[in-house]
Amino acid sequence: MERTIEWLDDTNEVKLIDQTKLPLEKSHIVTSSHERMARVIEVMEIRGAPAIGAAAGMGMSLAAIESKAKTKDELLGFLEKAAVTLNTRPTAVNLTWATARMLRVARGAEGSPDDIIKRLIEEGKEIAEEDVRMSRSMGEQALSVIKPGFTIQTICNAGSLATVHLGTVGAVVRVAHEKYDGDIKVYAAETRPRQQGAKLTVFEFMEDDIDVTLITDGMIGTVFREGRVDCCVVGADRIVRTGHVINKIGTYTMAITAKYHNIPFYSVVPMSTIDWETNVEDVVIEERDPDEIRIINDQYVTVPDAKVYNPAFDVTPPELVTAIITDKGIVQNPNEEKMLKLRDL
Ligand code: MRU
């Protein structure tokens, strides 16, 4: 897989894969506007927590260029507004993490507005580079629990497309595939309503010759009961310090089902996805447009004004989580004390 998002040095623009067109069409969006970048995130042309963190970071670089600021104060004022504009999705913590990081760099930077803008362009690129390094490291950490011949159940897309490159779950699978001579398999849950599993996970693993089988979300129990799966590996949009995993809707049901069948359940995240501040009950779970559920392929599949509930994410409590795998280390049977130890390593 090529990189999901990149900064174009020649033109100071951002180029990203349009994920709403996959797998039928591989096309790109190129933009120099932070407002367009906010929209890209909102309509999920780019999605997945680390990828939208990188998009928001580069969105701040674009905003800095667009500001045409003559003073540092003017630049900071523009950037503060841009950070609000870019935060179009509430659950993935990487988005606020990246905009806050860019603001912190801008506030601390010395020199003319042009010097600070150059510094911000570098920082936006560095967020993306760090993400690639963290992915590889998560994949390597996971080798201690993922054995040759394993079949991994996943949900949504936490692959290369959900990050800058490789993925979180994607890195776990790709590094194992590399080390174990291809002896690794994946079951991908379709993931209603946006079907990131069917549209993105299957696509990118097939592109890399990784053995992947598509199932509908309702088949997870059957697949577990039939002994087809060795472990579950999912990403997260946010993990809080108590070890609660906030991830794509359906993850919680998968974790309960895994517990019943004694199947280990892992969540794999870069450190940038861990929120040390917010209490689990204060995390905002994004609710999306009811038409995501009512319409499939531009056609209503239900009564057009059917009442709908469409939360995009759910919360899996730590007692259902076998381990949290990060680029910094693994936390077995997570709780607050162990999570804080990881933070302070
Ligand atoms: O709504 P999405 O597609 O942005 O949701 C993505 C997920 O839930 C992923 O599992 C999560 O962001 C981790 S991506 C490495």
mmCIF file of C-alpha atoms and ligand atoms in Angstrom:
data_model
loop_
_atom_site.group_PDB
_atom_site.id
_atom_site.type_symbol
_atom_site.label_atom_id
_atom_site.label_comp_id
_atom_site.label_asym_id
_atom_site.label_seq_id
_atom_site.Cartn_x
_atom_site.Cartn_y
_atom_site.Cartn_z
ATOM 1 C CA MET A 1 0.000 0.000 0.000
ATOM 2 C CA GLU A 2 1.141 3.514 -0.738
ATOM 3 C CA ARG A 3 0.989 6.104 2.056
ATOM 4 C CA THR A 4 -2.534 7.241 2.937
ATOM 5 C CA ILE A 5 -1.543 10.888 3.215
ATOM 6 C CA GLU A 6 1.534 12.927 2.295
ATOM 7 C CA TRP A 7 2.774 16.495 2.211
ATOM 8 C CA LEU A 8 3.832 17.706 -1.266
ATOM 9 C CA ASP A 9 6.963 19.816 -0.746
ATOM 10 C CA ASP A 10 6.964 21.323 -4.246
ATOM 11 C CA THR A 11 3.516 22.884 -3.957
ATOM 12 C CA ASN A 12 2.847 22.911 -0.183
ATOM 13 C CA GLU A 13 -0.292 20.854 -0.645
ATOM 14 C CA VAL A 14 -1.600 17.670 0.948
ATOM 15 C CA LYS A 15 -2.321 14.572 -1.132
ATOM 16 C CA LEU A 16 -4.482 11.779 0.246
ATOM 17 C CA ILE A 17 -6.280 8.665 -0.950
ATOM 18 C CA ASP A 18 -10.050 9.233 -1.241
ATOM 19 C CA GLN A 19 -11.329 6.348 0.925
ATOM 20 C CA THR A 20 -14.976 6.893 0.001
ATOM 21 C CA LYS A 21 -14.193 5.646 -3.536
ATOM 22 C CA LEU A 22 -12.377 2.443 -2.549
ATOM 23 C CA PRO A 23 -12.230 -0.362 -3.500
ATOM 24 C CA LEU A 24 -13.798 0.344 -6.883
ATOM 25 C CA GLU A 25 -11.707 3.381 -7.711
ATOM 26 C CA LYS A 26 -8.315 4.552 -6.454
ATOM 27 C CA SER A 27 -8.318 8.333 -6.641
ATOM 28 C CA HIS A 28 -6.630 11.121 -4.707
ATOM 29 C CA ILE A 29 -7.594 14.452 -3.223
ATOM 30 C CA VAL A 30 -5.050 17.258 -3.372
ATOM 31 C CA THR A 31 -5.731 20.357 -1.320
ATOM 32 C CA SER A 32 -4.121 23.512 -0.004
ATOM 33 C CA SER A 33 -7.136 24.475 2.138
ATOM 34 C CA HIS A 34 -7.550 23.641 5.829
ATOM 35 C CA GLU A 35 -11.315 24.043 5.449
ATOM 36 C CA ARG A 36 -11.326 21.397 2.734
ATOM 37 C CA MET A 37 -9.207 19.237 5.072
ATOM 38 C CA ALA A 38 -11.852 19.644 7.808
ATOM 39 C CA ARG A 39 -14.467 18.437 5.315
ATOM 40 C CA VAL A 40 -12.241 15.532 4.186
ATOM 41 C CA ILE A 41 -12.191 14.342 7.811
ATOM 42 C CA GLU A 42 -15.912 14.975 8.394
ATOM 43 C CA VAL A 43 -17.154 13.033 5.356
ATOM 44 C CA MET A 44 -14.554 10.309 5.964
ATOM 45 C CA GLU A 45 -12.576 10.692 2.743
ATOM 46 C CA ILE A 46 -9.829 10.023 5.252
ATOM 47 C CA ARG A 47 -10.691 8.114 8.436
ATOM 48 C CA GLY A 48 -9.118 6.004 11.180
ATOM 49 C CA ALA A 49 -7.749 7.661 14.309
ATOM 50 C CA PRO A 50 -4.028 7.973 13.425
ATOM 51 C CA ALA A 51 -4.778 8.994 9.810
ATOM 52 C CA ILE A 52 -7.116 11.791 10.881
ATOM 53 C CA GLY A 53 -4.483 12.894 13.409
ATOM 54 C CA ALA A 54 -1.968 13.243 10.554
ATOM 55 C CA ALA A 55 -4.604 14.993 8.422
ATOM 56 C CA ALA A 56 -5.361 17.465 11.210
ATOM 57 C CA GLY A 57 -1.642 18.144 11.755
ATOM 58 C CA MET A 58 -1.125 18.881 8.059
ATOM 59 C CA GLY A 59 -4.406 20.842 8.062
ATOM 60 C CA MET A 60 -2.827 23.140 10.654
ATOM 61 C CA SER A 61 0.243 23.565 8.399
ATOM 62 C CA LEU A 62 -2.074 24.556 5.528
ATOM 63 C CA ALA A 63 -3.898 26.998 7.820
ATOM 64 C CA ALA A 64 -0.582 28.585 8.808
ATOM 65 C CA ILE A 65 0.245 29.188 5.127
ATOM 66 C CA GLU A 66 -3.295 30.441 4.401
ATOM 67 C CA SER A 67 -3.191 32.907 7.311
ATOM 68 C CA LYS A 68 -0.784 35.242 5.468
ATOM 69 C CA ALA A 69 -0.108 36.523 8.997
ATOM 70 C CA LYS A 70 2.160 39.537 9.474
ATOM 71 C CA THR A 71 2.659 38.957 13.220
ATOM 72 C CA LYS A 72 2.914 35.954 15.545
ATOM 73 C CA ASP A 73 -0.301 37.018 17.335
ATOM 74 C CA GLU A 74 -2.202 37.145 14.064
ATOM 75 C CA LEU A 75 -0.869 33.684 13.177
ATOM 76 C CA LEU A 76 -1.843 32.221 16.568
ATOM 77 C CA GLY A 77 -5.351 33.710 16.316
ATOM 78 C CA PHE A 78 -5.814 32.133 12.873
ATOM 79 C CA LEU A 79 -4.470 28.774 14.037
ATOM 80 C CA GLU A 80 -6.745 28.674 17.090
ATOM 81 C CA LYS A 81 -9.775 29.068 14.812
ATOM 82 C CA ALA A 82 -8.374 26.483 12.384
ATOM 83 C CA ALA A 83 -8.019 23.963 15.238
ATOM 84 C CA VAL A 84 -11.752 24.353 15.997
ATOM 85 C CA THR A 85 -12.626 24.009 12.292
ATOM 86 C CA LEU A 86 -10.539 20.849 11.918
ATOM 87 C CA ASN A 87 -12.061 19.065 14.931
ATOM 88 C CA THR A 88 -15.035 17.748 12.953
ATOM 89 C CA ARG A 89 -15.201 14.323 14.628
ATOM 90 C CA PRO A 90 -15.341 14.041 18.421
ATOM 91 C CA THR A 91 -14.267 10.515 19.367
ATOM 92 C CA ALA A 92 -10.789 9.866 17.916
ATOM 93 C CA VAL A 93 -8.429 11.578 20.348
ATOM 94 C CA ASN A 94 -5.647 11.846 17.722
ATOM 95 C CA LEU A 95 -7.508 14.750 16.130
ATOM 96 C CA THR A 96 -7.393 17.015 19.200
ATOM 97 C CA TRP A 97 -3.971 15.617 20.087
ATOM 98 C CA ALA A 98 -2.542 16.716 16.703
ATOM 99 C CA THR A 99 -4.148 20.185 16.640
ATOM 100 C CA ALA A 100 -3.058 20.827 20.255
ATOM 101 C CA ARG A 101 0.492 19.730 19.403
ATOM 102 C CA MET A 102 0.641 22.099 16.409
ATOM 103 C CA LEU A 103 -0.686 24.975 18.540
ATOM 104 C CA ARG A 104 1.902 24.257 21.234
ATOM 105 C CA VAL A 105 4.704 24.327 18.643
ATOM 106 C CA ALA A 106 3.389 27.585 17.157
ATOM 107 C CA ARG A 107 3.196 29.236 20.589
ATOM 108 C CA GLY A 108 6.716 28.144 21.520
ATOM 109 C CA ALA A 109 8.361 28.984 18.184
ATOM 110 C CA GLU A 110 10.659 31.984 17.770
ATOM 111 C CA GLY A 111 11.248 34.174 14.715
ATOM 112 C CA SER A 112 9.133 35.800 12.016
ATOM 113 C CA PRO A 113 5.692 34.430 11.006
ATOM 114 C CA ASP A 114 7.404 32.895 7.954
ATOM 115 C CA ASP A 115 9.897 31.080 10.207
ATOM 116 C CA ILE A 116 7.044 29.760 12.368
ATOM 117 C CA ILE A 117 5.099 28.620 9.295
ATOM 118 C CA LYS A 118 8.144 26.667 8.076
ATOM 119 C CA ARG A 119 8.465 25.112 11.545
ATOM 120 C CA LEU A 120 4.781 24.079 11.434
ATOM 121 C CA ILE A 121 5.165 22.475 8.007
ATOM 122 C CA GLU A 122 8.011 20.389 9.441
ATOM 123 C CA GLU A 123 5.960 19.448 12.522
ATOM 124 C CA GLY A 124 2.994 18.327 10.371
ATOM 125 C CA LYS A 125 5.330 16.077 8.390
ATOM 126 C CA GLU A 126 6.939 14.811 11.612
ATOM 127 C CA ILE A 127 3.545 13.708 13.002
ATOM 128 C CA ALA A 128 3.149 11.557 9.878
ATOM 129 C CA GLU A 129 6.706 10.167 10.088
ATOM 130 C CA GLU A 130 6.247 9.317 13.774
ATOM 131 C CA ASP A 131 3.044 7.505 12.929
ATOM 132 C CA VAL A 132 4.870 5.268 10.446
ATOM 133 C CA ARG A 133 7.567 4.486 13.036
ATOM 134 C CA MET A 134 4.937 3.719 15.715
ATOM 135 C CA SER A 135 3.081 1.353 13.375
ATOM 136 C CA ARG A 136 6.184 -0.735 12.709
ATOM 137 C CA SER A 137 6.960 -0.841 16.419
ATOM 138 C CA MET A 138 3.403 -1.994 17.311
ATOM 139 C CA GLY A 139 3.754 -4.788 14.767
ATOM 140 C CA GLU A 140 7.006 -5.901 16.358
ATOM 141 C CA GLN A 141 5.651 -5.706 19.917
ATOM 142 C CA ALA A 142 2.716 -7.900 18.894
ATOM 143 C CA LEU A 143 4.963 -10.781 17.784
ATOM 144 C CA SER A 144 5.102 -11.924 21.426
ATOM 145 C CA VAL A 145 1.374 -12.786 21.324
ATOM 146 C CA ILE A 146 0.733 -13.512 17.629
ATOM 147 C CA LYS A 147 2.094 -16.924 16.656
ATOM 148 C CA PRO A 148 2.708 -18.515 13.221
ATOM 149 C CA GLY A 149 -0.476 -19.987 11.771
ATOM 150 C CA PHE A 150 -2.806 -17.687 13.726
ATOM 151 C CA THR A 151 -6.093 -16.485 12.312
ATOM 152 C CA ILE A 152 -6.938 -12.990 13.514
ATOM 153 C CA GLN A 153 -10.467 -11.582 13.740
ATOM 154 C CA THR A 154 -10.705 -7.844 13.191
ATOM 155 C CA ILE A 155 -13.375 -5.203 12.699
ATOM 156 C CA CYS A 156 -13.583 -1.944 10.741
ATOM 157 C CA ASN A 157 -10.315 -0.879 9.126
ATOM 158 C CA ALA A 158 -7.293 -0.361 11.329
ATOM 159 C CA GLY A 159 -5.015 -1.081 8.418
ATOM 160 C CA SER A 160 -2.625 1.035 6.425
ATOM 161 C CA LEU A 161 -5.508 3.243 5.304
ATOM 162 C CA ALA A 162 -6.394 4.106 8.918
ATOM 163 C CA THR A 163 -2.854 5.352 9.571
ATOM 164 C CA VAL A 164 -0.168 6.982 7.447
ATOM 165 C CA HIS A 165 1.284 3.604 6.511
ATOM 166 C CA LEU A 166 1.112 -0.063 7.655
ATOM 167 C CA GLY A 167 -1.710 0.379 10.187
ATOM 168 C CA THR A 168 -2.182 -0.662 13.785
ATOM 169 C CA VAL A 169 -3.907 -4.010 13.247
ATOM 170 C CA GLY A 170 -2.468 -3.699 9.747
ATOM 171 C CA ALA A 171 1.058 -3.530 11.175
ATOM 172 C CA VAL A 172 0.430 -6.523 13.462
ATOM 173 C CA VAL A 173 -0.742 -8.563 10.476
ATOM 174 C CA ARG A 174 1.941 -7.302 8.055
ATOM 175 C CA VAL A 175 4.888 -7.799 10.427
ATOM 176 C CA ALA A 176 3.636 -11.311 11.327
ATOM 177 C CA HIS A 177 3.104 -12.056 7.617
ATOM 178 C CA GLU A 178 6.685 -10.966 6.928
ATOM 179 C CA LYS A 179 8.234 -12.897 9.858
ATOM 180 C CA TYR A 180 6.141 -16.059 9.476
ATOM 181 C CA ASP A 181 6.502 -16.450 5.691
ATOM 182 C CA GLY A 182 2.887 -15.542 5.042
ATOM 183 C CA ASP A 183 1.530 -18.004 7.630
ATOM 184 C CA ILE A 184 -1.126 -15.680 9.040
ATOM 185 C CA LYS A 185 -4.827 -15.267 8.197
ATOM 186 C CA VAL A 186 -7.431 -12.591 8.828
ATOM 187 C CA TYR A 187 -11.216 -12.617 9.210
ATOM 188 C CA ALA A 188 -12.598 -9.156 8.497
ATOM 189 C CA ALA A 189 -16.036 -8.194 9.794
ATOM 190 C CA GLU A 190 -17.971 -6.170 7.221
ATOM 191 C CA THR A 191 -18.666 -3.371 9.779
ATOM 192 C CA ARG A 192 -22.072 -1.848 9.236
ATOM 193 C CA PRO A 193 -23.008 0.817 8.407
ATOM 194 C CA ARG A 194 -19.975 2.260 6.559
ATOM 195 C CA GLN A 195 -18.516 -1.158 5.693
ATOM 196 C CA GLN A 196 -14.874 -0.233 6.289
ATOM 197 C CA GLY A 197 -14.117 -3.954 6.785
ATOM 198 C CA ALA A 198 -15.564 -4.952 3.414
ATOM 199 C CA LYS A 199 -14.434 -1.909 1.472
ATOM 200 C CA LEU A 200 -11.028 -1.164 2.961
ATOM 201 C CA THR A 201 -9.605 -4.028 5.066
ATOM 202 C CA VAL A 202 -10.295 -6.711 2.475
ATOM 203 C CA PHE A 203 -8.974 -4.434 -0.286
ATOM 204 C CA GLU A 204 -5.677 -3.554 1.361
ATOM 205 C CA PHE A 205 -4.870 -7.052 2.630
ATOM 206 C CA MET A 206 -5.643 -8.560 -0.784
ATOM 207 C CA GLU A 207 -3.364 -5.934 -2.374
ATOM 208 C CA ASP A 208 -0.563 -7.243 -0.134
ATOM 209 C CA ASP A 209 -1.359 -10.939 -0.763
ATOM 210 C CA ILE A 210 -2.510 -11.520 2.814
ATOM 211 C CA ASP A 211 -5.122 -14.254 3.288
ATOM 212 C CA VAL A 212 -8.333 -12.441 4.279
ATOM 213 C CA THR A 213 -11.908 -13.735 4.592
ATOM 214 C CA LEU A 214 -14.907 -11.388 4.724
ATOM 215 C CA ILE A 215 -17.799 -12.114 7.101
ATOM 216 C CA THR A 216 -20.840 -10.093 8.104
ATOM 217 C CA ASP A 217 -20.923 -8.695 11.640
ATOM 218 C CA GLY A 218 -23.610 -11.204 12.663
ATOM 219 C CA MET A 219 -21.330 -14.151 11.841
ATOM 220 C CA ILE A 220 -18.739 -13.430 14.521
ATOM 221 C CA GLY A 221 -20.277 -15.819 17.118
ATOM 222 C CA THR A 222 -20.465 -18.644 14.598
ATOM 223 C CA VAL A 223 -16.886 -18.162 13.443
ATOM 224 C CA PHE A 224 -15.720 -18.256 17.079
ATOM 225 C CA ARG A 225 -17.848 -21.301 17.935
ATOM 226 C CA GLU A 226 -16.476 -23.149 14.910
ATOM 227 C CA GLY A 227 -12.920 -22.551 16.161
ATOM 228 C CA ARG A 228 -11.843 -20.586 13.100
ATOM 229 C CA VAL A 229 -10.177 -17.762 15.018
ATOM 230 C CA ASP A 230 -7.189 -17.662 17.426
ATOM 231 C CA CYS A 231 -7.486 -14.093 18.645
ATOM 232 C CA CYS A 232 -9.183 -10.748 18.049
ATOM 233 C CA VAL A 233 -7.067 -7.719 17.202
ATOM 234 C CA VAL A 234 -8.801 -4.350 16.903
ATOM 235 C CA GLY A 235 -7.692 -0.719 16.788
ATOM 236 C CA ALA A 236 -9.134 2.076 18.927
ATOM 237 C CA ASP A 237 -10.193 5.662 18.494
ATOM 238 C CA ARG A 238 -9.305 6.341 22.085
ATOM 239 C CA ILE A 239 -8.156 4.332 25.080
ATOM 240 C CA VAL A 240 -8.545 6.020 28.449
ATOM 241 C CA ARG A 241 -6.233 5.572 31.440
ATOM 242 C CA THR A 242 -8.528 2.951 33.008
ATOM 243 C CA GLY A 243 -8.021 0.717 29.946
ATOM 244 C CA HIS A 244 -11.493 1.232 28.426
ATOM 245 C CA VAL A 245 -11.259 0.805 24.648
ATOM 246 C CA ILE A 246 -13.413 3.099 22.535
ATOM 247 C CA ASN A 247 -13.588 1.709 19.019
ATOM 248 C CA LYS A 248 -15.866 1.091 16.057
ATOM 249 C CA ILE A 249 -19.410 0.047 16.873
ATOM 250 C CA GLY A 250 -19.518 -3.740 17.165
ATOM 251 C CA THR A 251 -16.193 -4.034 18.992
ATOM 252 C CA TYR A 252 -17.915 -4.424 22.388
ATOM 253 C CA THR A 253 -20.135 -7.225 21.093
ATOM 254 C CA MET A 254 -17.057 -8.915 19.612
ATOM 255 C CA ALA A 255 -15.206 -8.668 22.944
ATOM 256 C CA ILE A 256 -18.133 -10.188 24.899
ATOM 257 C CA THR A 257 -18.387 -13.005 22.365
ATOM 258 C CA ALA A 258 -14.609 -13.577 22.521
ATOM 259 C CA LYS A 259 -14.723 -13.833 26.331
ATOM 260 C CA TYR A 260 -17.483 -16.455 26.131
ATOM 261 C CA HIS A 261 -15.345 -18.510 23.746
ATOM 262 C CA ASN A 262 -12.033 -17.961 25.622
ATOM 263 C CA ILE A 263 -10.508 -16.155 22.660
ATOM 264 C CA PRO A 264 -7.908 -13.474 23.552
ATOM 265 C CA PHE A 265 -8.947 -9.930 22.691
ATOM 266 C CA TYR A 266 -6.227 -7.352 21.907
ATOM 267 C CA SER A 267 -6.452 -3.660 21.122
ATOM 268 C CA VAL A 268 -3.459 -2.168 19.351
ATOM 269 C CA VAL A 269 -2.787 1.575 19.393
ATOM 270 C CA PRO A 270 -0.013 4.130 19.099
ATOM 271 C CA MET A 271 0.615 6.103 22.320
ATOM 272 C CA SER A 272 -1.051 9.088 20.578
ATOM 273 C CA THR A 273 -4.410 7.267 20.870
ATOM 274 C CA ILE A 274 -4.253 7.078 24.666
ATOM 275 C CA ASP A 275 -6.124 9.860 26.458
ATOM 276 C CA TRP A 276 -4.698 10.249 29.979
ATOM 277 C CA GLU A 277 -7.095 13.042 31.005
ATOM 278 C CA THR A 278 -10.685 12.236 30.111
ATOM 279 C CA ASN A 279 -12.878 9.947 32.219
ATOM 280 C CA VAL A 280 -14.585 7.231 30.216
ATOM 281 C CA GLU A 281 -18.079 8.601 30.925
ATOM 282 C CA ASP A 282 -17.049 11.977 29.457
ATOM 283 C CA VAL A 283 -15.879 10.630 26.084
ATOM 284 C CA VAL A 284 -18.179 11.889 23.347
ATOM 285 C CA ILE A 285 -19.391 9.063 21.129
ATOM 286 C CA GLU A 286 -20.023 10.382 17.639
ATOM 287 C CA GLU A 287 -23.544 9.888 16.285
ATOM 288 C CA ARG A 288 -23.665 10.010 12.515
ATOM 289 C CA ASP A 289 -26.317 10.693 9.878
ATOM 290 C CA PRO A 290 -29.291 8.262 10.109
ATOM 291 C CA ASP A 291 -29.131 7.867 6.323
ATOM 292 C CA GLU A 292 -25.872 5.904 6.721
ATOM 293 C CA ILE A 293 -28.146 3.123 7.969
ATOM 294 C CA ARG A 294 -31.272 3.802 5.911
ATOM 295 C CA ILE A 295 -29.512 3.971 2.531
ATOM 296 C CA ILE A 296 -27.307 1.419 0.791
ATOM 297 C CA ASN A 297 -25.875 2.210 -2.661
ATOM 298 C CA ASP A 298 -28.034 5.350 -2.988
ATOM 299 C CA GLN A 299 -31.253 3.389 -2.326
ATOM 300 C CA TYR A 300 -33.413 3.375 0.787
ATOM 301 C CA VAL A 301 -33.464 -0.107 2.261
ATOM 302 C CA THR A 302 -36.019 0.846 4.905
ATOM 303 C CA VAL A 303 -38.898 3.270 5.324
ATOM 304 C CA PRO A 304 -37.254 6.622 4.443
ATOM 305 C CA ASP A 305 -38.230 8.280 7.734
ATOM 306 C CA ALA A 306 -37.551 5.216 9.925
ATOM 307 C CA LYS A 307 -36.286 6.182 13.374
ATOM 308 C CA VAL A 308 -32.572 5.336 13.582
ATOM 309 C CA TYR A 309 -29.862 5.230 16.258
ATOM 310 C CA ASN A 310 -26.383 5.432 14.720
ATOM 311 C CA PRO A 311 -23.528 5.654 17.248
ATOM 312 C CA ALA A 312 -20.238 5.234 15.378
ATOM 313 C CA PHE A 313 -18.287 3.820 18.349
ATOM 314 C CA ASP A 314 -18.740 1.757 21.507
ATOM 315 C CA VAL A 315 -16.895 1.248 24.786
ATOM 316 C CA THR A 316 -15.267 -2.069 25.727
ATOM 317 C CA PRO A 317 -14.431 -2.305 29.446
ATOM 318 C CA PRO A 318 -10.926 -3.458 30.484
ATOM 319 C CA GLU A 319 -12.168 -6.753 31.972
ATOM 320 C CA LEU A 320 -12.896 -7.915 28.398
ATOM 321 C CA VAL A 321 -9.469 -6.861 27.118
ATOM 322 C CA THR A 322 -6.643 -9.430 27.292
ATOM 323 C CA ALA A 323 -3.979 -6.845 26.513
ATOM 324 C CA ILE A 324 -3.388 -3.413 25.042
ATOM 325 C CA ILE A 325 -0.514 -3.418 22.548
ATOM 326 C CA THR A 326 1.271 -0.098 21.953
ATOM 327 C CA ASP A 327 4.459 1.017 20.257
ATOM 328 C CA LYS A 328 5.970 1.430 23.735
ATOM 329 C CA GLY A 329 5.005 -1.921 25.231
ATOM 330 C CA ILE A 330 2.171 -4.313 26.073
ATOM 331 C CA VAL A 331 -0.203 -3.974 29.037
ATOM 332 C CA GLN A 332 -1.699 -7.354 29.992
ATOM 333 C CA ASN A 333 -5.083 -7.327 31.815
ATOM 334 C CA PRO A 334 -5.138 -3.528 31.724
ATOM 335 C CA ASN A 335 -6.119 -1.329 34.658
ATOM 336 C CA GLU A 336 -5.335 2.241 35.658
ATOM 337 C CA GLU A 337 -2.204 1.384 37.635
ATOM 338 C CA LYS A 338 -0.653 -0.620 34.783
ATOM 339 C CA MET A 339 -1.617 1.989 32.197
ATOM 340 C CA LEU A 340 0.073 4.746 34.200
ATOM 341 C CA LYS A 341 3.195 2.588 34.503
ATOM 342 C CA LEU A 342 3.301 2.353 30.698
ATOM 343 C CA ARG A 343 2.921 6.132 30.420
ATOM 344 C CA ASP A 344 5.838 6.710 32.806
ATOM 345 C CA LEU A 345 8.230 4.160 31.213
HETATM 346 O O1 MRU B 1 -15.209 5.755 11.693
HETATM 347 P P1 MRU B 1 -13.799 5.340 11.361
HETATM 348 O O2 MRU B 1 -13.685 4.567 10.102
HETATM 349 O O3 MRU B 1 -12.847 6.522 11.409
HETATM 350 O O4 MRU B 1 -13.400 4.377 12.555
HETATM 351 C C1 MRU B 1 -12.138 3.821 12.593
HETATM 352 C C2 MRU B 1 -11.964 2.855 13.698
HETATM 353 O O5 MRU B 1 -12.856 2.599 14.477
HETATM 354 C C3 MRU B 1 -10.601 2.254 13.854
HETATM 355 O O6 MRU B 1 -10.679 0.988 14.448
HETATM 356 C C4 MRU B 1 -9.755 3.154 14.762
HETATM 357 O O7 MRU B 1 -9.795 4.491 14.338
HETATM 358 C C5 MRU B 1 -8.358 2.717 14.813
HETATM 359 S S1 MRU B 1 -7.551 2.945 13.288
HETATM 360 C C6 MRU B 1 -5.950 2.413 13.416
#
